[in-house]
PDB file of C-alpha atoms in Angstrom:
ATOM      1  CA  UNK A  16      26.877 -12.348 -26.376  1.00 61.00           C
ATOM      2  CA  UNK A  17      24.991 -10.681 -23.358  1.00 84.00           C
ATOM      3  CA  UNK A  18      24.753 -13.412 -20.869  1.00 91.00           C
ATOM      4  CA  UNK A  19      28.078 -14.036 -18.736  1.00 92.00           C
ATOM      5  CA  UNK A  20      27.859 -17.741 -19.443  1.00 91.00           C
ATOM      6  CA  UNK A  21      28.055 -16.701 -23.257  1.00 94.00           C
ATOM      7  CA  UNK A  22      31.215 -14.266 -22.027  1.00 94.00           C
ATOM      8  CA  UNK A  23      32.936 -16.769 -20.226  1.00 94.00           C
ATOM      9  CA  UNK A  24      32.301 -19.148 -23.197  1.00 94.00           C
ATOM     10  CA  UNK A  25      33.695 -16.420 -25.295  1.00 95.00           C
ATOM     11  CA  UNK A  26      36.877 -15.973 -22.979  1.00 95.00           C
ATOM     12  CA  UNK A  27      37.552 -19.911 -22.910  1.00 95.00           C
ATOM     13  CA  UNK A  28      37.499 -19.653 -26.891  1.00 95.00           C
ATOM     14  CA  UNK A  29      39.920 -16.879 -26.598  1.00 95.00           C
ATOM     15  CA  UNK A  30      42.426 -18.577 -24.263  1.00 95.00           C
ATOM     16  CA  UNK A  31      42.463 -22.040 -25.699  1.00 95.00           C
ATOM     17  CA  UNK A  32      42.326 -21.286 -29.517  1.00 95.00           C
ATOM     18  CA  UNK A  33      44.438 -17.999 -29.820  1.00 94.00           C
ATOM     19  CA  UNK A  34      46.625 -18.777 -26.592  1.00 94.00           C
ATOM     20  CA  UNK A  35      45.996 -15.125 -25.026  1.00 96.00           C
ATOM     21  CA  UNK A  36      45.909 -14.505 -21.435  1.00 96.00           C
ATOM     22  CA  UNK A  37      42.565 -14.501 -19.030  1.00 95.00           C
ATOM     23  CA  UNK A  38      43.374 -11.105 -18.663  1.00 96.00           C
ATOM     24  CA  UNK A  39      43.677 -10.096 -22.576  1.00 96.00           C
ATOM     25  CA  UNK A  40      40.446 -12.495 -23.366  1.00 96.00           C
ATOM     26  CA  UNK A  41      38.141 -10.918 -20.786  1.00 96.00           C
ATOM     27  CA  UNK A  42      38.934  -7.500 -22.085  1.00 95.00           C
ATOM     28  CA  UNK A  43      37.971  -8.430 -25.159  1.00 95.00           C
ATOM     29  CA  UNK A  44      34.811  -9.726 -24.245  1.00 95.00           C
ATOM     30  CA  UNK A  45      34.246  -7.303 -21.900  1.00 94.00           C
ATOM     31  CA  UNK A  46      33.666  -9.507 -19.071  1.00 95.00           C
ATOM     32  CA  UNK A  47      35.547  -9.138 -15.201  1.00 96.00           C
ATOM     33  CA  UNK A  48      37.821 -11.750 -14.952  1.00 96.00           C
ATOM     34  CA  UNK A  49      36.278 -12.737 -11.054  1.00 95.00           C
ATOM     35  CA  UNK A  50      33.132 -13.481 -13.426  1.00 93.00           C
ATOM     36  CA  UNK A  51      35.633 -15.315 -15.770  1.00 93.00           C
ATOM     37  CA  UNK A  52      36.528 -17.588 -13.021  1.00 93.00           C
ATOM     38  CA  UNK A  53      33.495 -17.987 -11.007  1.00 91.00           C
ATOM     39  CA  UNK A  54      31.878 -21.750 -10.649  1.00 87.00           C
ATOM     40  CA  UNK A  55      28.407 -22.022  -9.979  1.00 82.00           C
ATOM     41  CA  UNK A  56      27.988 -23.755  -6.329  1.00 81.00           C
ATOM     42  CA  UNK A  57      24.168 -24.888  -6.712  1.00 76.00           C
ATOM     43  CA  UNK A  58      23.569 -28.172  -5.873  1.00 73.00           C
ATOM     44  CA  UNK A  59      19.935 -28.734  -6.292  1.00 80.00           C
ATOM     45  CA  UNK A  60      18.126 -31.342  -3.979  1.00 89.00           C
ATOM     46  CA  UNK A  61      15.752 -33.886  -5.887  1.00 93.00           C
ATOM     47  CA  UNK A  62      14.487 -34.170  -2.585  1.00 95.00           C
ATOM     48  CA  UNK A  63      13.098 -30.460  -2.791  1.00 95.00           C
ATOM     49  CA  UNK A  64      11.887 -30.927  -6.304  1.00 94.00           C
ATOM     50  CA  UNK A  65       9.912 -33.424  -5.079  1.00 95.00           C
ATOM     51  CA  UNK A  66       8.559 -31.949  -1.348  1.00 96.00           C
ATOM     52  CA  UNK A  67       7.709 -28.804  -3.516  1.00 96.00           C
ATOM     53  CA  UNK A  68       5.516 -31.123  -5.968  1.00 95.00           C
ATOM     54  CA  UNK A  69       3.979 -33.042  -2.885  1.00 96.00           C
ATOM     55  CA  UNK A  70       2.946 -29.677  -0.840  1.00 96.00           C
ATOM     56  CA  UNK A  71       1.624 -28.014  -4.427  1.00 95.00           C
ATOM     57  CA  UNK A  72      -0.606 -31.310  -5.002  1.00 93.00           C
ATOM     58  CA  UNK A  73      -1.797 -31.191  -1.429  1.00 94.00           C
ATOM     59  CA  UNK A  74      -2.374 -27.081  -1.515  1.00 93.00           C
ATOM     60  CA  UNK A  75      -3.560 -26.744  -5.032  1.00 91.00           C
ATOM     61  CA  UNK A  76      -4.815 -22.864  -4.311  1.00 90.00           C
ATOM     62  CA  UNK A  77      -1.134 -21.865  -2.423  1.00 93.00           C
ATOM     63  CA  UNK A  78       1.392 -20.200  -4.740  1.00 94.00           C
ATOM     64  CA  UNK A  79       5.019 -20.102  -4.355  1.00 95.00           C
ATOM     65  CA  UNK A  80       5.292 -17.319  -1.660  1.00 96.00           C
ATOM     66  CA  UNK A  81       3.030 -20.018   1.097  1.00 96.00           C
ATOM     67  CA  UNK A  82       4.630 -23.497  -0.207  1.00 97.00           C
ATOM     68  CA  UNK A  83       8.327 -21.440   0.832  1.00 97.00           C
ATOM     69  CA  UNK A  84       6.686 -21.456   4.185  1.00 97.00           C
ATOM     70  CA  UNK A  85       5.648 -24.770   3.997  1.00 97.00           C
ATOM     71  CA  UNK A  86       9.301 -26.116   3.533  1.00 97.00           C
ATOM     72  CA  UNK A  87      10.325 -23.984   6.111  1.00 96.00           C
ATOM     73  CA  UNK A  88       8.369 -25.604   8.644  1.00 96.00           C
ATOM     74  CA  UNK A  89       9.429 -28.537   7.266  1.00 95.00           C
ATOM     75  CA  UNK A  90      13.007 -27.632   8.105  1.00 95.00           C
ATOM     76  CA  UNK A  91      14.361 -26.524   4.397  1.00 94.00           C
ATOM     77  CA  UNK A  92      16.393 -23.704   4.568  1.00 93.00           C
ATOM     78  CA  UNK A  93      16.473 -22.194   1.363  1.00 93.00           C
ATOM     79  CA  UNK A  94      14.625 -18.445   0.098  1.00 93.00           C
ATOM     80  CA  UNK A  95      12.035 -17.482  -1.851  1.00 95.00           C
ATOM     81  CA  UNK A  96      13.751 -17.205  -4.954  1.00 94.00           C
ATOM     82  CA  UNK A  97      15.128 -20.590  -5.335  1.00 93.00           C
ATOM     83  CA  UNK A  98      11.862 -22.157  -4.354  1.00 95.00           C
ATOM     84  CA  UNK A  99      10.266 -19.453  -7.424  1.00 95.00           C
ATOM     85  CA  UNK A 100      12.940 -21.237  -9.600  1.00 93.00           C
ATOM     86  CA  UNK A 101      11.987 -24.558  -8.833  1.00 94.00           C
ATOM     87  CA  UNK A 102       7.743 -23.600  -8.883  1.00 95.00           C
ATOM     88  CA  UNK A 103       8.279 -22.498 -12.641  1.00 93.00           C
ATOM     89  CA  UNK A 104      10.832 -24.698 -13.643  1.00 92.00           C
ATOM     90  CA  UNK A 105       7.977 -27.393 -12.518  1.00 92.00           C
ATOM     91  CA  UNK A 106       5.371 -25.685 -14.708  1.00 92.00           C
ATOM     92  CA  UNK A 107       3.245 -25.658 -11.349  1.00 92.00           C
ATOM     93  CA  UNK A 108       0.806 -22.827 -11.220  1.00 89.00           C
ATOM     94  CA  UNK A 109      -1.857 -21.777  -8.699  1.00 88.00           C
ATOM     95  CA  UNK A 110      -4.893 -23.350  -9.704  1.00 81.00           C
ATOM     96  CA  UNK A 111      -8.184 -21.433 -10.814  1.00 81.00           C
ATOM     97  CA  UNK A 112     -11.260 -21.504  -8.029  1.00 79.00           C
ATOM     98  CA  UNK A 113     -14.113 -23.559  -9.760  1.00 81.00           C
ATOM     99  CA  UNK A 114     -17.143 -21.590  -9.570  1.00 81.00           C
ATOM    100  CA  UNK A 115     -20.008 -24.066  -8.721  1.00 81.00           C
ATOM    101  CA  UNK A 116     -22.724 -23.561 -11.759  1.00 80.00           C
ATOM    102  CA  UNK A 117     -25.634 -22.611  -9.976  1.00 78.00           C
ATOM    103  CA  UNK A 118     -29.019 -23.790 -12.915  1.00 74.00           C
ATOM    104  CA  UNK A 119     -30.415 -21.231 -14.607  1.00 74.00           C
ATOM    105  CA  UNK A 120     -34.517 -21.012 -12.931  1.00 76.00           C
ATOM    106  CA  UNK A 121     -36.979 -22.239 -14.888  1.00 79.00           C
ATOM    107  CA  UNK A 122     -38.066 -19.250 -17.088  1.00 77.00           C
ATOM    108  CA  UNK A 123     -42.268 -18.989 -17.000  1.00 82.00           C
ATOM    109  CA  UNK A 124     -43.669 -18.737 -20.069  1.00 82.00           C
ATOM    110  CA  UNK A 125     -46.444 -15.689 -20.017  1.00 83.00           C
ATOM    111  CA  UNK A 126     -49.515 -15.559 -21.750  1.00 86.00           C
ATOM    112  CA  UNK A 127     -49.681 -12.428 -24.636  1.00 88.00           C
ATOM    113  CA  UNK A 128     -52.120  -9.920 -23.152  1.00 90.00           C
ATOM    114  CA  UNK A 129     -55.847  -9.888 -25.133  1.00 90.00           C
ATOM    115  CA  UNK A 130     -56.588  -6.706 -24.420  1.00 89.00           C
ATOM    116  CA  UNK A 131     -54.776  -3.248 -23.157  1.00 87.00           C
ATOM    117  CA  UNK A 132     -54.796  -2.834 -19.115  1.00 83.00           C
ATOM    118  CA  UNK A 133     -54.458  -6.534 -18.709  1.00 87.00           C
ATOM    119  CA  UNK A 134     -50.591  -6.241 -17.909  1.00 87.00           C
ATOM    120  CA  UNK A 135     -48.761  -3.757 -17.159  1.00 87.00           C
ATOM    121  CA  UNK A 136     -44.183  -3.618 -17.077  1.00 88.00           C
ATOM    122  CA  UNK A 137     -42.054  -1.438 -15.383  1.00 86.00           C
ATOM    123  CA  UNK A 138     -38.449  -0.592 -16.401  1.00 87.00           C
ATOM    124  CA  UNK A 139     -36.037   1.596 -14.356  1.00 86.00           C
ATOM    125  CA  UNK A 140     -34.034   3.748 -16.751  1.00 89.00           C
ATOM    126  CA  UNK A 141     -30.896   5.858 -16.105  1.00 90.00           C
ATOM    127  CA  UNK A 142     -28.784   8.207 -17.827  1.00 91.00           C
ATOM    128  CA  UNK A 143     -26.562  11.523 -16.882  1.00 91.00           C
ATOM    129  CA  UNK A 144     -27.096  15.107 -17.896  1.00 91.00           C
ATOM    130  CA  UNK A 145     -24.648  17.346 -19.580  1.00 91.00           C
ATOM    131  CA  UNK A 146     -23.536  18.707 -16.191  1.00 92.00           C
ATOM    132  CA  UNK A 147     -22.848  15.093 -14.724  1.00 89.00           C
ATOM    133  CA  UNK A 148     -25.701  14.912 -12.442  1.00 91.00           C
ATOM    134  CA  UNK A 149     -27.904  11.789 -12.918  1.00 92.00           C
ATOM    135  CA  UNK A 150     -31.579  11.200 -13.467  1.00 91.00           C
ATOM    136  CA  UNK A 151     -33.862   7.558 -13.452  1.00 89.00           C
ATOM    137  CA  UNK A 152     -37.129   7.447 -15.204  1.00 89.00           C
ATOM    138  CA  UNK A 153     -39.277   4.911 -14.239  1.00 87.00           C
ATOM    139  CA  UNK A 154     -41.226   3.920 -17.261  1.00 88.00           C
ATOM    140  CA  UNK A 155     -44.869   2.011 -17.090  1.00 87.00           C
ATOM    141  CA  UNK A 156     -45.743   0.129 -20.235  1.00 89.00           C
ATOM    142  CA  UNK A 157     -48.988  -1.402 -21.349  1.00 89.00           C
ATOM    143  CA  UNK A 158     -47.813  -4.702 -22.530  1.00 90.00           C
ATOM    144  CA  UNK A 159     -50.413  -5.039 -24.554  1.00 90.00           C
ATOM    145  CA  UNK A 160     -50.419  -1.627 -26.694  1.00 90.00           C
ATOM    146  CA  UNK A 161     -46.777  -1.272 -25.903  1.00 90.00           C
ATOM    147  CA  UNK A 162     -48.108   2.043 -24.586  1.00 90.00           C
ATOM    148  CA  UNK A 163     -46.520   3.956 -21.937  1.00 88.00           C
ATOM    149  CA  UNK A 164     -49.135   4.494 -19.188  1.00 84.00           C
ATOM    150  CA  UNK A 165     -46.424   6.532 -17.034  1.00 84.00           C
ATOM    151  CA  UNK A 166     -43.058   7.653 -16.936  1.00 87.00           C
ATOM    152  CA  UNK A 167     -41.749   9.580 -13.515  1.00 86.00           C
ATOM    153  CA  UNK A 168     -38.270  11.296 -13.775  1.00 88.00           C
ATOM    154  CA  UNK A 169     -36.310  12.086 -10.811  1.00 86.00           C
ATOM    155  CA  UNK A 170     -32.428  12.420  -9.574  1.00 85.00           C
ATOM    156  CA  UNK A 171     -33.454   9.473  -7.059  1.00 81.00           C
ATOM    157  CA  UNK A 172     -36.529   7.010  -7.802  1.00 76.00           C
ATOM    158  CA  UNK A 173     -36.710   4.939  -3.978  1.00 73.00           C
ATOM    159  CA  UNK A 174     -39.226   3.213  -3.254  1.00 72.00           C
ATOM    160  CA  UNK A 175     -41.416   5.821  -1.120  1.00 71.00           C
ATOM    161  CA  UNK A 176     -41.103   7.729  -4.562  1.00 66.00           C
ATOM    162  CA  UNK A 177     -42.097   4.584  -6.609  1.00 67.00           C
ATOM    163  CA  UNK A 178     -45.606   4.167  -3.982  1.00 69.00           C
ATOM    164  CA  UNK A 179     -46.029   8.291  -3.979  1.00 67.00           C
ATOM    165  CA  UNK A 180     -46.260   8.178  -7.886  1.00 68.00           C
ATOM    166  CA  UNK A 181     -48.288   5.180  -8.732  1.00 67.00           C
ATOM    167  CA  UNK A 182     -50.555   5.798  -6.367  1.00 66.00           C
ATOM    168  CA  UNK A 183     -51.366   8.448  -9.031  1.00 66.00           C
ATOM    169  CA  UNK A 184     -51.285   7.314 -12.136  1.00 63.00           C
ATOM    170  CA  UNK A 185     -53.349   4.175 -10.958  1.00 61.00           C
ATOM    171  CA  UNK A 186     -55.789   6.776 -10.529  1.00 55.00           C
ATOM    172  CA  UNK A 187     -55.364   8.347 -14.190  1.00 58.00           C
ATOM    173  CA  UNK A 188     -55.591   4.845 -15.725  1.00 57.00           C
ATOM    174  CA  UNK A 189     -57.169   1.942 -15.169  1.00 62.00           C
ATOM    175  CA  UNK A 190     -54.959  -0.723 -13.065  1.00 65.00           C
ATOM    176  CA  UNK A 191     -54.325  -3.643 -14.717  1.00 67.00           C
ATOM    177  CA  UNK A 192     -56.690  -6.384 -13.905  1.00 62.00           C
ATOM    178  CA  UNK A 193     -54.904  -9.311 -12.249  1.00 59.00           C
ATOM    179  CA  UNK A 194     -56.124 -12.176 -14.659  1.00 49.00           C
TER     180      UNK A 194
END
């Protein structure tokens, strides 16, 4: 018995089968005997039940704090808790945002290099040091012989670094052809 409804049911019990007092029953149960006696004055309006459905249908992305200030415009006066009652009790729920499924692009399908310095890759590579500060390496890979032509480390790899460094390993190697 923790609920008061379950006390007062307790109490009633009590009074009518042992013929004690309200007084004597309540102490028993533990329960005030203004709790004994109270009766529940809610008087729920189908017609809000059913305005609440109507708005949640029409606003399927508002939750229960904006339909409350729906039916207050309306001209229901009644507070958020009661209209929280009635969302739930209603199983209504703000609906999930469909995200519009954009189609994957059409992958290209590329020819397998015949020889080494016909294509080249680049990968951007990052990591931390011991210390916390972090370092990229910008690796260049011979697609081909899956060797690495270059590899430039630096705290920061922008692109003025990216043009400053290939400018000299293009030199060093020989550039990939562009067949």
């Amino acid at each position: 018995m923790v609920t008061p409804a379950a006390r007062r049911q307790a109490a009633g019990f009590l009074q009518a089968d042992f013929e004690v007092s309200e007084r004597r029953a309540c102490s028993v149960v533990e329960l005030p005997r203004a709790t004994c006696r109270y009766q529940s004055v809610t008087v729920e309006d189908p017609q809000l039940r059913k305005d609440l459905r109507q708005l949640a249908g029409e606003w399927p992305r508002y939750g229960y704090r904006m339909l409350h200030e729906l039916l207050k415009r309306k001209g229901w006066a009644i507070n958020h808790k009661l209209v929280y009652r009635i969302y739930r009790a209603e199983g209504l729920t703000v609906r999930r945002r469909i995200r519009k499924r954009i189609a994957a692009a059409r992958r290209l399908h590329l020819d397998t290099p015949a020889r080494p310095d016909q294509r080249w890759s680049m990968d951007f590579v990052s990591d931390a040091l011991a210390d916390g500060r972090v370092f990229r390496t910008l690796n260049i890979i011979d697609d081909y012989s899956r060797e690495c032509v270059a590899i430039e480390v630096d705290t920061s790899l922008g692109g003025r670094g990216w043009c400053a460094c290939s400018s000299g390993w293009r030199r060093s190697a020989d550039f990939p052809s562009g067949s």
